[in-house]
XYZ file of C-alpha atoms in Angstrom:
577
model
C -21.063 -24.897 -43.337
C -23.296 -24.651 -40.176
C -26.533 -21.912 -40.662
C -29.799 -21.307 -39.291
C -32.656 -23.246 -40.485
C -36.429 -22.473 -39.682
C -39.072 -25.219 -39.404
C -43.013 -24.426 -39.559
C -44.759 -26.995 -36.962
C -48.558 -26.086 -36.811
C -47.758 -22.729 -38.207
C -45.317 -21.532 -35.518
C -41.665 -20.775 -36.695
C -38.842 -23.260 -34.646
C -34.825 -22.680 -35.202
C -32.382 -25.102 -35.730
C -28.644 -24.512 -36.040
C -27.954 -27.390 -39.158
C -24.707 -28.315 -41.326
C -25.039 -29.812 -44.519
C -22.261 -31.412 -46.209
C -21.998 -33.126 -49.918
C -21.676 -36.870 -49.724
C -21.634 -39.080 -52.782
C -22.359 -35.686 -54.476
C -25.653 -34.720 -52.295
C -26.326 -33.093 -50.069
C -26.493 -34.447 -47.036
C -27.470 -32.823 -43.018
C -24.537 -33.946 -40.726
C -25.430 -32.145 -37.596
C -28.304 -30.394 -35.998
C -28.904 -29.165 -33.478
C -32.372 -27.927 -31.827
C -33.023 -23.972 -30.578
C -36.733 -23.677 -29.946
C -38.950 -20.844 -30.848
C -37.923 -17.476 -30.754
C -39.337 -17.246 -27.352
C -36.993 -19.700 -26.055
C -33.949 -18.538 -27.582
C -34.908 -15.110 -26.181
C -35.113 -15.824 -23.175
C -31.735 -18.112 -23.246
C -29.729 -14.825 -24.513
C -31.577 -12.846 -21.148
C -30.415 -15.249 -19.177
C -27.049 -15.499 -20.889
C -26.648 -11.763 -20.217
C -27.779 -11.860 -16.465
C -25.020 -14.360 -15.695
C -22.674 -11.933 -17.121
C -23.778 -9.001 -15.183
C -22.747 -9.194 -11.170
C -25.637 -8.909 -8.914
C -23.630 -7.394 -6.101
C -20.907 -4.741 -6.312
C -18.454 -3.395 -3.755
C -15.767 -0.529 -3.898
C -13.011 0.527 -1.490
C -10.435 2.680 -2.054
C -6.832 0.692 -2.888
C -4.179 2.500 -4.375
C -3.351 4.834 -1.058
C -2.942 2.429 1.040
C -1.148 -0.181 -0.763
C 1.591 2.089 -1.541
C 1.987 3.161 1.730
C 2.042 -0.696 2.967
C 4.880 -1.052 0.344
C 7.358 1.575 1.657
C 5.870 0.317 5.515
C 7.585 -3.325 4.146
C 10.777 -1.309 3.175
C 10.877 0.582 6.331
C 9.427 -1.989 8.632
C 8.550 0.389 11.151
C 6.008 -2.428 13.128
C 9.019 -4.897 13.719
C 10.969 -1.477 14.496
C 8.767 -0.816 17.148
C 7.550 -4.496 18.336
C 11.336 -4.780 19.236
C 11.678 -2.008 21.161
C 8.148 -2.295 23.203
C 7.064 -6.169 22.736
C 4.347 -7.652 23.531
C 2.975 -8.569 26.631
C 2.339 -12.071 28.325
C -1.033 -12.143 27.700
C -1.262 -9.269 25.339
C -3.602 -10.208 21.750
C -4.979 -8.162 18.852
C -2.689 -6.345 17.036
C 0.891 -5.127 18.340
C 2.124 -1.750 19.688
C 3.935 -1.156 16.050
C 0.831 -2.801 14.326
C -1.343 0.215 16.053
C 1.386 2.391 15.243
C 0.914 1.677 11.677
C -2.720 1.800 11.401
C -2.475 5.232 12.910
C 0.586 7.018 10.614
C -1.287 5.455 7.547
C -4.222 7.267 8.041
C -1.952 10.499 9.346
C -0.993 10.327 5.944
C -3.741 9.605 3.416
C -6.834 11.095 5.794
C -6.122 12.424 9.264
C -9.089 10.833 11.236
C -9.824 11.561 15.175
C -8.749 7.633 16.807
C -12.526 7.274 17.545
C -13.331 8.047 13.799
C -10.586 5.474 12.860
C -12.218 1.863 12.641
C -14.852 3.867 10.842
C -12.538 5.096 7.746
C -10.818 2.013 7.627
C -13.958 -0.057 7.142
C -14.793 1.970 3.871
C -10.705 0.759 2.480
C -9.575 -2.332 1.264
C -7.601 -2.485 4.360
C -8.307 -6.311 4.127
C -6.563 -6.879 1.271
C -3.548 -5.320 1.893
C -2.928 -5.920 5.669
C -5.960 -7.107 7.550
C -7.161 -6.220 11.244
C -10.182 -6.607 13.433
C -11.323 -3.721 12.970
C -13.316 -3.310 16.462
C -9.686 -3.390 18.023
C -8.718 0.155 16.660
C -10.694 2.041 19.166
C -9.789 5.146 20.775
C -9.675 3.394 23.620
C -7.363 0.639 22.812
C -5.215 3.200 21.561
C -5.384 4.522 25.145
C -4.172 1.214 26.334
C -1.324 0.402 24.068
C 0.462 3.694 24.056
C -0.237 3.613 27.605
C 3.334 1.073 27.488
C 5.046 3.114 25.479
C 7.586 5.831 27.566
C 9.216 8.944 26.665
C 12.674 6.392 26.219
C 10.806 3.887 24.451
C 9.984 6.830 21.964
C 13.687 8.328 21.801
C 14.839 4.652 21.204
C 12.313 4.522 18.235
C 13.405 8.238 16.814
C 16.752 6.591 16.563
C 16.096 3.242 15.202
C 13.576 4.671 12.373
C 15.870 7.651 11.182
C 18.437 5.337 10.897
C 16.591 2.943 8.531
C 15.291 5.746 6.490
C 18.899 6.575 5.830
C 19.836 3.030 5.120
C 17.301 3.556 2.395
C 18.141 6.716 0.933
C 22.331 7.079 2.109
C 23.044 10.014 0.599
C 26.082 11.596 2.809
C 24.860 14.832 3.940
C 27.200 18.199 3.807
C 24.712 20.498 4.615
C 21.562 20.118 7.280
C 18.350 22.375 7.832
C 17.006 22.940 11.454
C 14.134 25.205 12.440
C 11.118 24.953 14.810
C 7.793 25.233 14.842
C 4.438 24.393 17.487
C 1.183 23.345 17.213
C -1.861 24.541 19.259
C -4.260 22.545 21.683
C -7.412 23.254 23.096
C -6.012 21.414 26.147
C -8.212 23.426 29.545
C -5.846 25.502 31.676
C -6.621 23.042 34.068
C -5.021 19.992 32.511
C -1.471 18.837 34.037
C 0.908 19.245 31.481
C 4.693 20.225 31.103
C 4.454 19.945 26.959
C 1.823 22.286 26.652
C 2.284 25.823 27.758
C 1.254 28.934 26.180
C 3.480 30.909 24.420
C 4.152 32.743 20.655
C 1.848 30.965 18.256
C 2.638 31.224 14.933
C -0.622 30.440 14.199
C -1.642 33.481 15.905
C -3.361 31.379 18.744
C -1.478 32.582 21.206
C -4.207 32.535 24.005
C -4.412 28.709 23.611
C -1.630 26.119 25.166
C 0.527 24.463 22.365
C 3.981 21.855 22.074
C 6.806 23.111 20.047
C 8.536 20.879 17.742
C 12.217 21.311 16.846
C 13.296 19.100 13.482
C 16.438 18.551 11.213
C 16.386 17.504 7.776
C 18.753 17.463 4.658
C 19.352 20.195 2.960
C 18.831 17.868 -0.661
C 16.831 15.375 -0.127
C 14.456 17.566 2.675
C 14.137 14.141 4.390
C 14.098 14.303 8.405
C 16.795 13.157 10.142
C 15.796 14.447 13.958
C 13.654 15.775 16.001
C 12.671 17.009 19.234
C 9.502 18.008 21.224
C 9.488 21.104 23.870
C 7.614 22.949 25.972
C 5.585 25.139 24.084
C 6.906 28.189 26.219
C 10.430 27.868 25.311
C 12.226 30.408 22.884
C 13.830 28.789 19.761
C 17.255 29.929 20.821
C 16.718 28.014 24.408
C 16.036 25.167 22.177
C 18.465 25.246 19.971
C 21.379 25.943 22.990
C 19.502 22.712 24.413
C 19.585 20.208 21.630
C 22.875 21.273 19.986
C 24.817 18.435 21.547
C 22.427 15.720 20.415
C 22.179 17.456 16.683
C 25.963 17.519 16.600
C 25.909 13.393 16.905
C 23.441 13.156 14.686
C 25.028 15.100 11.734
C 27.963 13.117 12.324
C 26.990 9.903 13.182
C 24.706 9.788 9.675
C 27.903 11.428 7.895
C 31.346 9.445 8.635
C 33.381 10.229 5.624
C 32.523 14.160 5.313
C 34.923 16.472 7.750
C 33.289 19.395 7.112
C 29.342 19.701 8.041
C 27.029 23.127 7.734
C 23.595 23.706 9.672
C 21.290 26.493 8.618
C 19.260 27.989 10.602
C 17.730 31.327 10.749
C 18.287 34.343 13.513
C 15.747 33.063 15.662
C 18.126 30.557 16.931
C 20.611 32.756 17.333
C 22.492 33.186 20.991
C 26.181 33.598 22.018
C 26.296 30.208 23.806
C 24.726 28.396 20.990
C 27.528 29.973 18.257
C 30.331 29.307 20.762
C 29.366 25.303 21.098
C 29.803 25.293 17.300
C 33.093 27.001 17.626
C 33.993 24.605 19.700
C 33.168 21.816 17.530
C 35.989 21.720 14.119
C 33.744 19.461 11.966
C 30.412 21.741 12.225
C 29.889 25.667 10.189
C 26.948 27.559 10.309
C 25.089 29.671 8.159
C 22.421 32.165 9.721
C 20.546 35.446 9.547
C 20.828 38.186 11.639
C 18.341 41.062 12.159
C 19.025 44.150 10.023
C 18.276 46.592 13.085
C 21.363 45.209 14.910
C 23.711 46.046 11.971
C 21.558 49.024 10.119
C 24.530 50.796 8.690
C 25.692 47.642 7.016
C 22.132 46.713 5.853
C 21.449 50.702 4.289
C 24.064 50.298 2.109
C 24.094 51.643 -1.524
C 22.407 49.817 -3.959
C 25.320 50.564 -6.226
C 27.433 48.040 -4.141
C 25.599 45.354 -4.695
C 26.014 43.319 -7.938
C 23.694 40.531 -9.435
C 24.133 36.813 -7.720
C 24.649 33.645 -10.425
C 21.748 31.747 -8.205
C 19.118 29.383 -9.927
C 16.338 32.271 -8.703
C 18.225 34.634 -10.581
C 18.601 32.503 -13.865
C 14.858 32.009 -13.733
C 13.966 35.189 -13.923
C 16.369 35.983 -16.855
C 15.387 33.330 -18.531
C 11.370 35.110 -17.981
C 12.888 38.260 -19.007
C 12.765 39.909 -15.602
C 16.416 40.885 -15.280
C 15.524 43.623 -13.285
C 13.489 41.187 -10.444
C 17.210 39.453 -9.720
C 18.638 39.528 -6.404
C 21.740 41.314 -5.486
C 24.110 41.389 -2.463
C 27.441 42.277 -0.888
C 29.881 41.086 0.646
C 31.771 41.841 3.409
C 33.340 40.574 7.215
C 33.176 42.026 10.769
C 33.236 40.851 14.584
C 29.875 39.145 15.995
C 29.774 36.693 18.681
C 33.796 36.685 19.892
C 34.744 36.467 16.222
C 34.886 37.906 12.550
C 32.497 36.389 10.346
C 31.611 36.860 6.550
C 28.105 38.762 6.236
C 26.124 38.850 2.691
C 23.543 41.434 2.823
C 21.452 40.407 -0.203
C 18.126 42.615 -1.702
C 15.350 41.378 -2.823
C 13.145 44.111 -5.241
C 10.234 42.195 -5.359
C 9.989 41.799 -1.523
C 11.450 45.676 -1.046
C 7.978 46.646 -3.474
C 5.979 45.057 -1.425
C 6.999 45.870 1.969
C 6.700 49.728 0.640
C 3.297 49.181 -0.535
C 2.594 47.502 3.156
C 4.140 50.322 4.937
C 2.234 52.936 3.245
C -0.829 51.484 3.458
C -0.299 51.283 7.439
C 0.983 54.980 7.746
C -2.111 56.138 5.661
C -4.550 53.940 8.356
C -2.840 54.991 10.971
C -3.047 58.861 9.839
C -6.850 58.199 9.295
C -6.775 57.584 13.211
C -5.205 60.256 14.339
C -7.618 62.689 12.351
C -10.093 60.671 14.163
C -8.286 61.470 17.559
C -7.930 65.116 16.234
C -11.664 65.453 15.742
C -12.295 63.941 19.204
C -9.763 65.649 20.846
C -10.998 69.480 19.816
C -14.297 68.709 20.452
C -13.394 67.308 24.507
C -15.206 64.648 24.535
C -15.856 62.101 27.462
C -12.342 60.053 27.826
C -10.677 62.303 24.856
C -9.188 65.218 27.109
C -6.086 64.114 28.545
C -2.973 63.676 26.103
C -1.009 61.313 27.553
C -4.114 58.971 27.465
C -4.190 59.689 23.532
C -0.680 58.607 23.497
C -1.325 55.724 25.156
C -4.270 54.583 22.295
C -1.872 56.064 19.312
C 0.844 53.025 20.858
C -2.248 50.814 21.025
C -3.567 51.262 17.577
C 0.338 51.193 16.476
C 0.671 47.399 18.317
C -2.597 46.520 15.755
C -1.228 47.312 12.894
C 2.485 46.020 13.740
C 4.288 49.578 12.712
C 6.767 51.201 14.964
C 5.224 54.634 16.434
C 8.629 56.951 14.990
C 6.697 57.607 12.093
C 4.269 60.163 13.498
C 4.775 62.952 16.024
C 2.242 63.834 18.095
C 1.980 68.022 19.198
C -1.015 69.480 22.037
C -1.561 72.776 22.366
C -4.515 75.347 22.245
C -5.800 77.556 19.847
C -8.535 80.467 20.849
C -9.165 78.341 23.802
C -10.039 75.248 22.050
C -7.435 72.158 22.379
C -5.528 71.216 19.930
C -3.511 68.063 18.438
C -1.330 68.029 15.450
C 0.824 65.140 13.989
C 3.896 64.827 11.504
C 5.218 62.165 9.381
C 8.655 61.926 9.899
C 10.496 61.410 6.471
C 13.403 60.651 8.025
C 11.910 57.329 10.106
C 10.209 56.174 6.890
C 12.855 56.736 4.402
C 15.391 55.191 6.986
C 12.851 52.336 7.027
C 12.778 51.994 3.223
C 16.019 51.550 2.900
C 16.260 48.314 4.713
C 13.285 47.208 2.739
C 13.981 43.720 0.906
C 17.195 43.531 2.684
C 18.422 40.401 4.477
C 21.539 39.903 6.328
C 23.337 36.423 5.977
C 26.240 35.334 8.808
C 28.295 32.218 8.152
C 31.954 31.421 9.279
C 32.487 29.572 5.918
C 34.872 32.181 4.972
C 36.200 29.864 1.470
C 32.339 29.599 0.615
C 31.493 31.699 -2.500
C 28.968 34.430 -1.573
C 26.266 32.490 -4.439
C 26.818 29.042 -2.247
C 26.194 31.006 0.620
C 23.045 32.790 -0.380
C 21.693 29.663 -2.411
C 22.449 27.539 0.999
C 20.384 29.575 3.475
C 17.264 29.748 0.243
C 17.171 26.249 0.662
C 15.618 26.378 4.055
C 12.528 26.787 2.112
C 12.672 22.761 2.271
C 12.419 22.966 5.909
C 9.237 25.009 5.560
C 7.315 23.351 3.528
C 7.531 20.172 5.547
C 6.168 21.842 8.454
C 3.430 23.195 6.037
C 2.758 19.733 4.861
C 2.546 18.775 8.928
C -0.319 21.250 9.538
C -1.889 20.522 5.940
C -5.913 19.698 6.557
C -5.429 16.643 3.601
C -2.757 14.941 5.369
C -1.143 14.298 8.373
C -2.615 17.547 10.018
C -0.752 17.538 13.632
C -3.314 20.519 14.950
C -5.145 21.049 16.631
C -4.360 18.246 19.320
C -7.098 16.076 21.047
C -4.447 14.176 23.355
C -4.631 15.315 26.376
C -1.393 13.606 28.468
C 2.349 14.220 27.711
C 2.824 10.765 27.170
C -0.132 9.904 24.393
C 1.182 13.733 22.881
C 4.527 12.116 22.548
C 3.253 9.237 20.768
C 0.647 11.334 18.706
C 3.959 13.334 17.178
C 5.705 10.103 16.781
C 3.057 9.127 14.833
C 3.224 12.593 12.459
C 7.036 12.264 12.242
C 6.836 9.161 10.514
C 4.039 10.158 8.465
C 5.832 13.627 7.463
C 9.148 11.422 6.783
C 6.713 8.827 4.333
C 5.264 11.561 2.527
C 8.998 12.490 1.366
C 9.708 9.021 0.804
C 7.216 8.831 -1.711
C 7.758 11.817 -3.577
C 11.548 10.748 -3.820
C 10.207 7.066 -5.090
C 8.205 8.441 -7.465
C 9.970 11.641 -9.099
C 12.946 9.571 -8.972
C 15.940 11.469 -10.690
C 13.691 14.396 -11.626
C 11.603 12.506 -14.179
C 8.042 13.431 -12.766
C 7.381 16.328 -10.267
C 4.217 14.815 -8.320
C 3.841 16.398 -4.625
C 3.058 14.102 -2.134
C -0.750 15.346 -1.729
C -0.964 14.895 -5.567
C 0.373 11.244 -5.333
C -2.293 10.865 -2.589
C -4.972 12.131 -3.793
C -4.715 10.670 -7.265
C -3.966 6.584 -5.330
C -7.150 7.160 -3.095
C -9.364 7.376 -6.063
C -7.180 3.816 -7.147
C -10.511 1.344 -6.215
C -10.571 -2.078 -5.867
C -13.813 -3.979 -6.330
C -15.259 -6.837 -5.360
C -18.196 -8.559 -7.633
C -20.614 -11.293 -7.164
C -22.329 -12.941 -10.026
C -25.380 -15.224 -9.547
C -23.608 -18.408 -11.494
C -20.631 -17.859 -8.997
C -20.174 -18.689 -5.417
C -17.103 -17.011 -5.009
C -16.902 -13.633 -5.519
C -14.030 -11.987 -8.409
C -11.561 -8.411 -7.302
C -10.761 -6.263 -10.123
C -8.586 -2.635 -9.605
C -9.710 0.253 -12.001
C -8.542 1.691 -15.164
C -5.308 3.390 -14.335
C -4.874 7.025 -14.913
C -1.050 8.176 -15.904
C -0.635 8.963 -12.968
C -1.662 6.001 -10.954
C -0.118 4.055 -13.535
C 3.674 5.744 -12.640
C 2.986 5.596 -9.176
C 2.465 1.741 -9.171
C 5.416 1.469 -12.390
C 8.061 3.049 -9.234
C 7.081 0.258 -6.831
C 7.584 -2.493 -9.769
C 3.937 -3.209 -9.940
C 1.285 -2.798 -12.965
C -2.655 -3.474 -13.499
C -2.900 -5.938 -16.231
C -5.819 -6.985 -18.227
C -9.061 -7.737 -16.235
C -7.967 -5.526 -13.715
C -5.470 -7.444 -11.739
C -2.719 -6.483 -10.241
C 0.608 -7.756 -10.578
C 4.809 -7.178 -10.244
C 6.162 -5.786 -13.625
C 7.765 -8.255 -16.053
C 5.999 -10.846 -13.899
């Protein structure tokens, strides 16, 4: 058996490691082997220790963009692209759908300003999973190459890519969502541009130009199937009476086998001409809203008509005890647009509550004001002395608080010689008002539809929504404010944002599969950009060694839905490999 055996030279202490084995029946040393002093052997372990220590370290961030490069192989967007616009004669660096890709990648994971780009990537392991010369992603390259790329060229990509993404996930739709939306510039007055006009923000930036951006999705999967970019002063229903035609060939040309197709949309959209085209068309129903102050006596009904719906809101709330939060409605038919159609009127008490509480809380401002206009009135004040001018600020300061003016009356007159100004509430106005509180008014010509599929149908626009909240999100793909100052680079900016919106669906389909997990698509983000890889250089080595981090859960079921898994040492490799 081998030990360690000390030997005294000149009175200092020296190691060996010996063995001693019986031979003949003695003992007997069979192998030694020399260590040095204690100095030496010291120093070996040190040294030992450095070698396994790197001298060097560096991290990028992985997990992000790998992911994204996997469902960019699925979708192959570049060779998409590169067939549509190729390359030129003489054209090198990276392709029109290579730049393409670079710049929906980042849309997705970190919105970056095209001159901040090369910068971002240069701190990701964009290397490793699809390299690039990194000095050719300049704003001004990106100048260049989209320069090729027309307003065709981009319709001819909008078709090609929504088509793939189907291939992918080819679900038949039955029912579509469509809806609108438009995003801001700070593009000068000055600027030639027929995208960007002023108009209705719904951002509330109404004294700035913006685009508008019309899209269609599916009502299960929420994943885009079209869209459209306008001139930011258009009116949704000018829009939608413009597009209809192309969204009719759409639904049906990505749904063969279904006769019978539905599009929701809500009452913004709404116009006779519009209705009429679907009329005209047998395989296409609609389901909208319509504005309770067009049909008020309908909408006032009797809460006693109404009766509890059997909608997955409703069961929610049962299920939390709150039978008395559960939506009702009614049903009923009558002539709009040429025909009869079947209304629902549904009520909401959650959103009736809360509309009263916002209505009394403007009346009570607004009555603060006129005691203000009272006070300045009696007392005749510079600029307070003529009524209709006080009329005139009681509209104005109605217009800032968005309230009708019905609600107060306004009485001059003199008493003793000294002017004065009274004011009512009318009852009437407000009660009138309170009874259309939490009220909505549904119009389909599904007639056969149950009044629950109806209601639960035009809920689900909420899908539509949120991916035009995830658009203007600040962590990803973040559309405004624009920077691009040319209808042409604007055009290829939202082509850009389309495919990163229709992406970040992707992957939350991937990954929450059949309902197993319930990551959002920031969360998946988020939790993959903190995914490092990392490169090490030790001093015995001339070739440096990449190892990924620990996993989280997360990260781990992210990777597990694309078939791949970190394995021991950190590398990174297909399941069952």
């Amino acid at each position: 058996m081998a030990h360690l055996h000390k030997k005294i030279k000149k009175g200092r202490p020296y190691y060996y490691i010996r063995e001693i084995k019986r031979i003949g029946g003695k003992p007997k040393v069979v192998s030694q082997i020399y260590l040095g002093s204690v100095e030496k052997i010291a120093k070996q372990f040190q040294q030992a220790e450095q070698a396994r220590k790197p001298i060097r370290l560096q991290s990028r961030s992985f997990g992000a963009l790998f992911i994204v490069h996997e469902i960019e192989k699925s979708l192959d967007t570049i060779g998409l692209i590169d067939r549509i616009v190729p390359r030129a004669s003489r054209e090198k660096g990276p392709s029109i759908g290579e730049y393409f890709f670079y710049a929906w990648a980042n849309r997705l994971i970190a919105p970056k300003s095209k001159r901040a780009l090369s910068d971002w990537y240069r701190h990701t392991a964009i290397q490793q999973v699809r390299p690039v010369c990194l000095d050719e992603l300049t704003s001004q390259r990106y100048w260049e190459k989209w320069d090729r790329v027309s307003a065709a060229d981009i319709e001819n990509i909008c078709r090609a890519f929504f088509a793939r993404v189907w291939e992918l996930q080819p679900l038949e739709p039955e029912c579509l969502l469509f809806d609108t939306t438009n995003y801001y510039t700070f593009m000068s007055s000055h600027t030639e541009s027929k995208l960007s006009e002023r108009g209705h923000n719904k951002a509330g930036r109404h004294h700035l130009r913006q685009i508008g951006l019309a899209l269609l999705a599916d009502r299960f999967t929420h994943l885009p199937l079209f869209y459209r970019v306008y001139e930011g002063n258009t009116h949704d229903s000018k829009v939608f009476r413009r597009v209809i035609d192309e969204l009719f060939g759409v639904m049906c040309g990505f749904n063969q086998t279904k006769q019978r197709l539905t599009v929701v949309f809500d009452k913004g959209m709404n116009s006779e001409k519009a209705i009429h085209a679907i009329d005209d068309n047998t395989r296409i129903h609609f389901i909208t809203t319509y504005s309770t102050y067009f049909v008020e006596e309908l909408a006032g009904a009797d809460l006693g008509k109404f009766a509890p719906l059997g909608i997955n809101k409703n069961r929610s709330l049962r299920a939390e005890g709150h039978t008395e939060e559960c939506m009702l409605a009614f049903r009923s038919r009558m002539e709009l647009w040429g025909q009869e159609r079947t209304i629902v009127v549904t009520f909401n008490p959650r959103t009736a509550r809360k509309k009263g509480y916002t209505l009394e809380g403007k009346l009570e401002s607004l009555r603060e004001t006129l005691l203000e206009f009272r006070c300045k009135y009696r007392e005749r004040r510079a600029h307070w002395r003529n009524s209709d001018t006080i009329r005139e600020r009681y509209l104005r300061a109605c217009e800032k608080l968005h309230i009708g003016s019905q609600y107060y009356h306004l009485k001059f007159g003199s008493r003793k010689k000294t002017p004065e100004l009274s004011f009512r509430k009318d009852n009437y106005q407000v009660g009138k008002a309170e009874t259309l509180f939490g009220k909505n008014v549904i119009v389909t010509d599904n007639h056969d539809w149950t009044t629950e599929e109806i209601v639960q149908l035009s809920l689900d626009r909420y899908g539509i929504e949120k991916l035009f909240r995830d658009s203007k999100s600040h962590d990803h793909i973040q559309v405004n404010p624009f920077y691009h100052w040319t209808d042409s680079k604007i055009r290829c900016q939202l082509l850009t944002c389309a495919i990163a919106l229709t992406v970040l669906r992707l992957l939350e389909i991937t990954i929450n599969g059949e309902g197993r997990k319930h990551y959002s698509g920031r969360q998946i983000l988020e939790e993959m950009s903190h995914l490092n890889s990392t490169w090490l250089w030790y001093a015995d080595k001339r070739k440096p060694k990449q190892a990924l981090d620990t996993p989280t859960n997360t990260q781990a079921d992210v990777l597990k839905a694309f078939a791949w898994e970190i394995g021991p040492g950190g590398v990174l490799q297909p399941i069952n490999s």
